[in-house]
Coordinates of C-alpha atoms and ligand atoms in Angstrom, one line a residue:
M216 CA -12.9 -1.2 2.5
T217 CA -14.8 -2.8 5.4
T218 CA -15.0 -6.5 5.0
A219 CA -18.4 -8.2 5.2
G220 CA -18.8 -10.1 8.5
L221 CA -16.7 -7.8 10.5
W222 CA -18.1 -5.2 12.8
L223 CA -16.4 -2.9 15.2
V224 CA -17.3 -1.4 18.5
A225 CA -15.3 1.3 20.1
A226 CA -16.0 0.7 23.7
L227 CA -15.4 4.2 24.7
A228 CA -17.0 5.8 21.7
A229 CA -20.6 5.3 22.5
A230 CA -21.8 7.4 25.4
G231 CA -22.0 5.4 28.6
S232 CA -20.0 2.4 27.4
A233 CA -16.9 3.5 29.2
V234 CA -18.4 1.8 32.2
A235 CA -18.4 -1.5 30.3
L236 CA -14.7 -1.3 29.9
S237 CA -13.7 -0.3 33.4
P238 CA -14.1 -3.7 35.1
K239 CA -11.5 -5.0 32.7
I240 CA -9.1 -2.2 33.7
G241 CA -10.0 -2.7 37.3
N242 CA -9.0 -6.4 37.0
T243 CA -5.6 -5.8 35.7
V244 CA -2.9 -7.2 37.9
L245 CA -0.5 -4.8 39.7
N246 CA 2.3 -4.7 37.2
D247 CA 0.0 -5.0 34.2
P248 CA 1.5 -2.8 31.5
T249 CA -1.9 -1.6 30.4
S250 CA -2.0 0.5 33.5
N251 CA 0.2 2.8 31.5
T252 CA -2.9 3.6 29.5
Q253 CA -4.5 6.9 30.0
Q254 CA -8.2 7.1 29.6
F255 CA -9.9 10.0 28.0
G256 CA -13.4 10.8 26.9
A257 CA -15.2 9.5 23.9
G258 CA -13.2 8.6 20.8
K259 CA -9.8 9.4 22.2
A260 CA -6.9 7.3 23.5
S261 CA -3.4 7.9 24.5
I262 CA -0.8 5.2 24.8
K263 CA 2.5 5.7 26.5
Q264 CA 5.2 3.8 24.7
V265 CA 7.6 2.0 27.0
R266 CA 11.1 1.5 25.8
N267 CA 12.7 -1.9 26.0
P268 CA 15.5 -1.3 28.5
T269 CA 17.7 -4.1 27.4
Y270 CA 18.0 -3.2 23.7
E271 CA 21.4 -3.1 22.2
F272 CA 21.9 -0.9 19.1
N273 CA 23.6 -2.3 16.1
G274 CA 23.8 0.2 13.2
A275 CA 24.7 -2.4 10.5
L276 CA 21.8 -4.5 11.7
A277 CA 19.4 -1.6 11.6
V278 CA 20.4 -0.8 8.0
L279 CA 20.3 -4.4 6.9
K280 CA 16.8 -4.9 8.3
T281 CA 15.7 -1.8 6.5
H282 CA 17.0 -3.3 3.2
L283 CA 15.0 -6.5 3.9
K284 CA 11.9 -4.6 4.9
Y285 CA 11.8 -2.8 1.6
G286 CA 12.6 -5.9 -0.4
T287 CA 16.1 -5.1 -1.5
S288 CA 19.0 -7.4 -1.0
A289 CA 21.5 -6.7 1.6
P290 CA 24.9 -5.5 0.4
D291 CA 27.8 -7.8 1.4
Y292 CA 29.5 -5.0 3.4
L293 CA 26.6 -4.9 5.8
V294 CA 26.9 -8.6 6.5
R295 CA 30.6 -8.2 7.2
A296 CA 30.0 -5.2 9.4
M297 CA 27.4 -7.1 11.4
L298 CA 29.8 -10.0 11.9
A299 CA 32.3 -7.6 13.3
T300 CA 29.9 -5.7 15.6
S301 CA 26.9 -7.9 16.4
S302 CA 26.5 -10.5 19.1
A303 CA 24.5 -12.6 16.6
S304 CA 26.3 -15.8 15.8
R305 CA 28.2 -16.1 12.6
A306 CA 25.9 -18.8 11.3
E307 CA 22.9 -16.7 11.9
V308 CA 24.4 -13.7 10.1
L309 CA 25.5 -15.8 7.2
R310 CA 22.1 -17.4 6.8
R311 CA 20.6 -13.9 6.5
S312 CA 23.0 -13.0 3.8
T313 CA 22.2 -16.1 1.7
G314 CA 18.5 -15.6 1.9
S315 CA 17.6 -18.7 3.8
A316 CA 14.5 -19.0 6.0
A317 CA 16.4 -17.6 9.0
A318 CA 16.9 -14.2 7.5
V319 CA 16.4 -10.8 9.1
P320 CA 12.8 -9.8 9.8
I321 CA 10.7 -6.8 8.8
N322 CA 11.0 -5.0 12.1
D323 CA 12.9 -5.6 15.3
M324 CA 13.3 -3.9 18.6
D325 CA 16.8 -2.5 18.2
T326 CA 15.4 1.0 18.6
A327 CA 11.7 0.4 18.1
Y328 CA 9.1 1.2 20.6
I329 CA 6.6 -1.4 22.0
T330 CA 3.1 -0.6 23.2
P331 CA 0.8 -2.8 25.3
V332 CA -2.2 -4.1 23.6
T333 CA -4.9 -6.4 25.1
I334 CA -6.4 -9.2 23.0
G335 CA -9.3 -11.5 23.8
T336 CA -11.6 -12.4 26.7
P337 CA -10.2 -12.4 29.4
P338 CA -7.7 -10.0 28.1
Q339 CA -4.2 -11.2 27.2
T340 CA -1.6 -8.4 27.2
L341 CA 1.0 -8.4 24.4
W342 CA 3.6 -5.7 23.6
L343 CA 3.5 -4.7 19.9
D344 CA 5.6 -2.6 17.7
F345 CA 3.3 0.1 16.1
D346 CA 4.6 0.3 12.6
S347 CA 3.3 3.0 10.1
G348 CA 5.3 1.2 7.4
S349 CA 3.2 -2.0 7.3
S350 CA -0.5 -2.9 7.7
D351 CA -0.8 -6.2 9.5
L352 CA -1.6 -6.8 13.2
W353 CA 0.2 -10.1 13.8
V354 CA 1.3 -11.7 17.0
F355 CA 3.3 -14.6 18.3
S356 CA 0.9 -17.4 19.1
N357 CA 0.6 -20.8 20.7
Y358 CA 0.4 -22.2 17.2
M359 CA 4.1 -21.7 16.9
P360 CA 6.6 -24.4 17.5
P361 CA 7.9 -23.8 21.1
A362 CA 11.4 -23.5 19.8
Q363 CA 10.5 -20.4 17.9
L364 CA 9.4 -18.6 21.1
G365 CA 12.3 -16.7 22.6
G366 CA 10.5 -15.4 25.7
Q367 CA 7.7 -13.6 23.9
T368 CA 4.1 -13.8 25.3
P369 CA 2.1 -15.7 22.7
Y370 CA -1.5 -15.0 22.0
A371 CA -3.6 -18.1 22.9
P372 CA -6.9 -17.9 20.9
N373 CA -8.1 -21.1 22.6
K374 CA -8.0 -19.3 25.9
S375 CA -10.1 -16.4 24.6
T376 CA -13.9 -16.9 24.7
S377 CA -14.3 -14.1 22.1
A378 CA -11.9 -15.6 19.5
T379 CA -13.1 -17.1 16.3
Q380 CA -11.0 -18.3 13.4
L381 CA -11.4 -16.5 10.1
G382 CA -11.7 -19.7 8.1
G383 CA -9.8 -20.1 4.9
H384 CA -7.6 -17.0 5.5
S385 CA -3.9 -16.8 6.1
W386 CA -1.2 -14.2 6.1
S387 CA 2.4 -14.2 5.1
I388 CA 5.0 -11.5 5.1
R389 CA 8.0 -12.1 2.8
Y390 CA 11.3 -10.4 3.2
G391 CA 13.8 -9.3 0.6
D392 CA 15.9 -12.4 1.2
G393 CA 13.1 -14.9 0.6
S394 CA 12.3 -15.8 4.2
N395 CA 8.8 -15.3 5.6
S396 CA 6.6 -15.3 8.7
G397 CA 3.0 -16.3 8.5
G398 CA 0.1 -18.1 10.0
N399 CA -3.7 -18.3 10.3
V400 CA -6.1 -15.6 11.2
F401 CA -8.4 -15.1 14.2
V402 CA -10.9 -12.4 14.9
D403 CA -11.0 -11.2 18.4
T404 CA -11.4 -8.2 20.7
V405 CA -8.4 -5.8 20.6
T406 CA -8.0 -2.9 23.0
V407 CA -5.4 -0.2 22.5
G408 CA -5.2 2.7 24.9
G409 CA -8.7 2.2 26.0
L410 CA -10.2 2.0 22.5
T411 CA -11.7 -1.4 21.6
V412 CA -12.4 -3.1 18.3
A413 CA -14.6 -6.1 18.9
N414 CA -13.8 -7.9 15.7
Q415 CA -10.2 -7.3 14.8
S416 CA -8.4 -9.6 12.4
I417 CA -5.3 -10.8 14.0
G418 CA -2.5 -12.7 12.2
C419 CA -1.6 -15.6 14.4
A420 CA 2.0 -16.6 13.7
Q421 CA 2.5 -20.3 13.0
Q422 CA 6.1 -19.6 12.1
V423 CA 8.5 -16.6 12.4
S424 CA 12.0 -16.2 11.2
S425 CA 14.8 -16.5 13.8
S426 CA 15.5 -12.9 14.4
F427 CA 12.0 -12.3 15.5
T428 CA 12.5 -15.1 18.0
R429 CA 15.6 -13.2 19.3
E430 CA 13.5 -10.1 20.0
M431 CA 12.2 -11.3 23.3
H432 CA 10.4 -8.1 24.2
M433 CA 8.4 -7.8 21.1
D434 CA 5.2 -10.0 20.9
G435 CA 4.2 -8.8 17.4
L436 CA 3.5 -5.9 15.2
A437 CA 0.6 -3.5 14.8
G438 CA 0.6 -2.0 11.3
L439 CA -0.5 1.6 11.0
G440 CA -0.1 1.8 7.2
F441 CA -3.0 1.9 4.8
G442 CA -5.1 -1.2 4.4
T443 CA -3.8 -1.9 0.8
L444 CA -0.6 -3.3 2.3
N445 CA -2.4 -5.9 4.4
T446 CA -1.2 -9.4 3.7
I447 CA -4.2 -11.4 4.8
R448 CA -5.5 -13.6 1.9
P449 CA -7.7 -14.3 0.1
Q450 CA -9.4 -11.2 1.4
K451 CA -7.4 -8.3 2.9
Q452 CA -8.6 -7.2 6.3
P453 CA -8.7 -3.7 7.9
T454 CA -6.0 -2.6 10.3
F455 CA -6.8 -1.7 13.9
F456 CA -6.7 2.0 12.8
D457 CA -9.0 1.4 9.8
N458 CA -11.5 -0.2 12.2
I459 CA -11.3 2.4 15.0
K460 CA -11.0 5.4 12.7
K461 CA -14.7 6.0 12.1
T462 CA -15.4 6.1 15.8
L463 CA -12.6 8.6 16.6
D464 CA -13.2 12.3 17.1
K465 CA -10.8 12.9 14.3
P466 CA -9.6 10.3 11.8
L467 CA -6.0 10.5 12.9
F468 CA -3.2 9.3 15.2
T469 CA -0.2 11.2 16.4
S470 CA 3.3 10.1 17.3
D471 CA 5.4 11.7 20.0
L472 CA 8.4 9.4 19.9
K473 CA 11.1 10.3 22.3
H474 CA 14.9 10.0 22.5
R475 CA 15.7 7.5 25.2
A476 CA 12.4 8.0 27.0
E477 CA 8.8 7.0 27.0
G478 CA 6.7 8.7 24.4
T479 CA 3.1 8.3 23.2
Y480 CA 0.8 7.4 20.3
D481 CA -2.5 9.2 20.5
F482 CA -5.6 8.2 18.5
G483 CA -8.4 10.6 17.5
Y484 CA -7.1 13.9 18.9
I485 CA -4.2 16.3 18.9
D486 CA -2.8 17.1 22.3
P487 CA -1.7 20.8 22.1
A488 CA 0.7 20.2 25.1
K489 CA 2.8 17.9 22.9
H490 CA 4.0 20.4 20.4
S491 CA 5.6 23.8 20.7
T492 CA 5.3 25.1 17.1
P493 CA 2.2 25.1 14.8
I494 CA 1.5 21.9 12.9
T495 CA 2.2 22.2 9.2
Y496 CA 0.4 19.8 6.9
T497 CA 1.5 18.4 3.6
P498 CA -0.5 15.9 1.4
V499 CA 0.0 12.2 1.6
N500 CA -0.1 9.8 -1.3
P501 CA -1.5 6.6 0.3
S502 CA -0.6 4.4 -2.7
P503 CA 0.7 1.8 -2.4
G504 CA 0.0 2.0 1.3
Y505 CA 2.8 4.0 2.9
W506 CA 2.5 7.5 4.5
T507 CA 4.3 9.0 1.5
F508 CA 4.9 12.8 1.5
T509 CA 7.2 15.3 0.0
T510 CA 9.4 17.8 1.9
S511 CA 10.0 21.3 0.7
G512 CA 13.7 20.7 1.1
Y513 CA 16.4 20.0 3.6
G514 CA 18.9 22.0 5.6
V515 CA 22.3 21.5 7.2
G516 CA 22.3 23.9 10.1
S517 CA 21.1 27.3 8.7
N518 CA 21.9 26.4 5.1
F519 CA 18.5 25.4 3.6
T520 CA 18.3 23.8 0.1
A521 CA 14.9 23.9 -1.5
T522 CA 15.2 20.4 -3.1
P523 CA 12.0 18.4 -2.5
L524 CA 12.5 14.9 -1.2
T525 CA 9.7 12.3 -1.4
G526 CA 9.7 9.6 1.2
I527 CA 7.7 7.7 3.8
A528 CA 7.1 8.3 7.5
D529 CA 7.8 5.0 9.1
T530 CA 7.6 4.5 12.8
G531 CA 8.8 0.9 12.3
T532 CA 12.2 2.0 10.9
T533 CA 15.0 3.2 13.2
L534 CA 16.9 5.7 11.1
L535 CA 16.5 8.4 8.5
Y536 CA 17.4 7.3 4.9
L537 CA 17.9 10.0 2.2
P538 CA 19.8 10.2 -1.1
D539 CA 23.6 10.2 -1.2
S540 CA 23.8 13.8 -2.2
V541 CA 22.0 14.8 1.0
V542 CA 24.0 12.4 3.2
R543 CA 27.2 14.0 1.8
A544 CA 26.0 17.5 2.2
Y545 CA 25.2 16.8 5.9
Y546 CA 28.3 14.8 6.9
S547 CA 30.7 17.2 5.2
K548 CA 29.7 19.6 8.0
V549 CA 30.2 17.0 10.8
P550 CA 33.7 17.0 12.2
G551 CA 35.2 13.5 12.1
A552 CA 32.4 11.9 10.1
V553 CA 33.6 9.0 8.0
D554 CA 31.9 6.6 5.7
A555 CA 32.6 3.4 7.6
R556 CA 30.2 1.1 5.8
Q557 CA 32.8 -1.6 5.5
T558 CA 33.4 -1.6 9.3
Y559 CA 30.1 -0.5 10.8
G560 CA 27.6 -0.5 8.0
G561 CA 27.3 3.2 7.4
V562 CA 28.5 6.7 8.3
V563 CA 29.9 7.1 11.8
F564 CA 31.3 10.1 13.7
P565 CA 32.5 11.0 17.2
C566 CA 29.5 11.0 19.5
D567 CA 30.4 14.4 21.0
A568 CA 31.1 16.1 17.6
A569 CA 29.7 19.6 17.1
A570 CA 27.3 18.4 14.4
P571 CA 24.8 20.8 12.9
D572 CA 21.1 20.2 13.0
F573 CA 19.7 18.3 10.1
V574 CA 16.6 20.2 9.0
I575 CA 13.5 18.9 7.2
G576 CA 11.3 21.4 5.4
I577 CA 7.6 20.8 5.6
G578 CA 6.1 23.6 3.6
A579 CA 7.4 26.8 5.1
A580 CA 8.1 25.1 8.4
R581 CA 11.4 23.7 9.5
I582 CA 11.9 20.6 11.7
A583 CA 15.4 20.5 13.2
I584 CA 17.0 17.2 14.3
P585 CA 19.7 18.1 16.8
A586 CA 23.1 16.5 17.0
K587 CA 22.1 14.4 19.9
I588 CA 19.6 12.5 17.7
M589 CA 21.9 12.6 14.6
A590 CA 24.5 10.8 16.7
Y591 CA 22.1 7.9 16.9
A592 CA 23.8 5.4 19.2
P593 CA 27.4 4.2 20.0
V594 CA 28.5 1.7 17.3
T595 CA 29.2 -0.8 20.1
R596 CA 28.3 -0.5 23.8
G597 CA 30.5 2.1 25.5
S598 CA 32.1 3.3 22.2
K599 CA 32.7 7.1 21.7
T600 CA 32.0 6.6 18.0
C601 CA 28.3 6.9 17.0
F602 CA 26.3 5.5 14.2
G603 CA 24.8 8.4 12.2
G604 CA 21.0 8.8 12.3
L605 CA 21.1 9.8 8.7
Q606 CA 22.2 7.1 6.2
S607 CA 22.0 6.6 2.5
S608 CA 18.7 5.5 0.8
G609 CA 20.7 4.5 -2.2
G610 CA 19.8 0.8 -2.8
L611 CA 16.7 1.0 -0.7
G612 CA 14.6 2.4 -3.5
V613 CA 12.7 4.7 -1.1
N614 CA 13.6 7.6 1.2
I615 CA 12.5 6.8 4.8
F616 CA 11.7 9.2 7.6
G617 CA 12.2 6.7 10.4
D618 CA 12.4 7.2 14.2
A619 CA 15.6 9.4 13.8
A620 CA 13.4 12.0 12.2
L621 CA 10.1 11.3 13.9
K622 CA 11.7 11.6 17.4
A623 CA 12.5 15.2 16.8
A624 CA 8.9 16.1 16.0
F625 CA 5.3 15.7 16.9
V626 CA 3.7 14.1 13.9
V627 CA 0.0 13.9 12.9
F628 CA -1.0 11.0 10.6
E629 CA -4.4 12.0 9.3
A630 CA -6.5 9.6 7.2
G631 CA -9.5 11.7 6.3
E632 CA -10.9 12.1 2.8
V633 CA -7.6 13.6 1.7
P634 CA -4.9 12.0 3.7
R635 CA -2.2 14.3 5.0
I636 CA 0.7 14.4 7.5
G637 CA 1.4 17.2 9.9
W638 CA 4.7 18.0 11.5
A639 CA 5.4 20.3 14.4
G640 CA 8.3 21.1 16.6
K641 CA 8.3 20.1 20.3
K642 CA 10.3 20.6 23.4
L643 CA 12.8 17.7 23.2
G644 CA 13.7 17.6 26.9
F645 CA 17.4 17.1 26.6
Ligands
LIG220 C1 -18.1 -10.3 15.9 O1 -18.2 -11.4 15.0 C2 -19.0 -12.5 15.5 C3 -18.9 -13.6 14.5 O2 -18.7 -13.1 13.2 C4 -20.4 -12.0 15.6 O3 -21.2 -13.1 16.1 C5 -20.4 -10.9 16.7 O4 -21.7 -10.4 16.8 C6 -19.5 -9.8 16.2 N1 -19.4 -8.9 17.3 C7 -19.6 -7.6 17.2 C8 -19.6 -6.8 18.4 O5 -19.9 -7.1 16.1
LIG221 C1 -4.4 -24.3 23.5 O1 -3.7 -24.7 22.5 C2 -2.3 -25.1 22.8 C3 -1.6 -25.4 21.6 O2 -2.3 -26.2 20.7 C4 -2.3 -26.2 23.8 O3 -1.0 -26.5 24.2 C5 -3.1 -25.8 25.0 O4 -3.3 -26.9 25.9 C6 -4.5 -25.3 24.6 N1 -5.2 -24.7 25.8 C7 -6.4 -24.9 26.1 C8 -7.0 -24.2 27.3 O5 -7.2 -25.6 25.4
LIG222 C1 24.6 24.9 1.3 O1 24.1 23.6 0.8 C2 24.3 23.4 -0.6 C3 23.6 22.1 -0.9 O2 24.1 21.0 -0.1 C4 25.7 23.4 -0.9 O3 25.9 23.2 -2.3 C5 26.4 24.7 -0.5 O4 27.7 24.7 -0.7 C6 26.1 25.0 1.0 N1 26.5 26.3 1.3 C7 27.4 26.5 2.4 C8 27.7 28.0 2.6 O5 27.8 25.6 3.0

């Protein structure tokens, strides 16, 4: 798994080394986002996620991007719905639908969460989307044509004394429509939430597709999937989590994503204050690299159906995608719900509808997603019609437990000998 020539150091893992890191933290400028980092003892880190305050939700775009991420072509109705509801130019939307180079990227910030990460010496701070549905750490860089930078902070390896190029290696992520982002590979120091990997492989973008450029608040992605999905060639490289895992108290990270608020990713420990019910674990099948697990069933309000659903836990996908039968069972109980895929790209309903909880069964435990999350976001700014948090996975080829499900829970991603995922309820605070 570990690649020859790469070593890691967890600055806080070895006793006494916390001191070595503190000058860096002491030097951060006043509004440095890394000051959100909370320091803990050895082998632990907590990162507060900071929500992009300028995001505008577009349901059709969210569904379309999920299609592209999982390599399936986008249905025509989604493109038409985007034209009707998105501020993206017609030309840009049409380019996406015809599969040209300007197509929709793997992850965007519509409803994603970005986390500050420092790279290099002296540290450069970039805000990355932590994505359990992919396994590359890649960033905007000063190798890109300036026209492809849309306000992002590019990583400048030539301004880092600790950067070395990983010769002969490159990375490339292709999307369902044939477009791609890619570049060369550098090895540098990466610090996340006070945990440092000295020699982390970083995909330096030389080109990105246009909708990445439009996400001005996202400087790149940090994959939290299993290493098998890594796209660096000829030799795959370990993810940040792969590298840091051995030095953590426990080989896990947890997500506490929040609805319209700052949440956290924690590495190496479970914070008992972040969940209010016991954690129930279920096995994970890490092949081909996703956090794949199987529920014990699903429920609509108090009506639980013991039909297991296999899917992936994906922090980098906005919504919850399940089979049509489940989508129908849920929305038949939501007053005013309509399948508006031609207009908006999916099921919509009045934002204030008395919608029942959607329930996920994890073993004997039940995780309830309340109406407030199920009414994911207004279809257009100010609208009283909301895009549903649950949409059809038909056509995607995979069920996805994205942010709409993860936000309702405290989730443990444990990559020990036998990988497993744990779900617990939490106080939602709304
Ligand atoms: C990182 O890699 C470089 C070059 O391969 C090596 O010289 C250096 O010792 C490594 N650093 C650590 C801390 O392992
Ligand atoms: C780093 O590289 C960029 C892009 O090639 C260049 O514009 C810049 O001047 C370089 N900076 C330094 C300090 O060498
Ligand atoms: C409970 O859910 C199942 C599966 O969706 C459905 O067939 C059944 O009609 C529901 N029962 C009630 C009382 O709504």
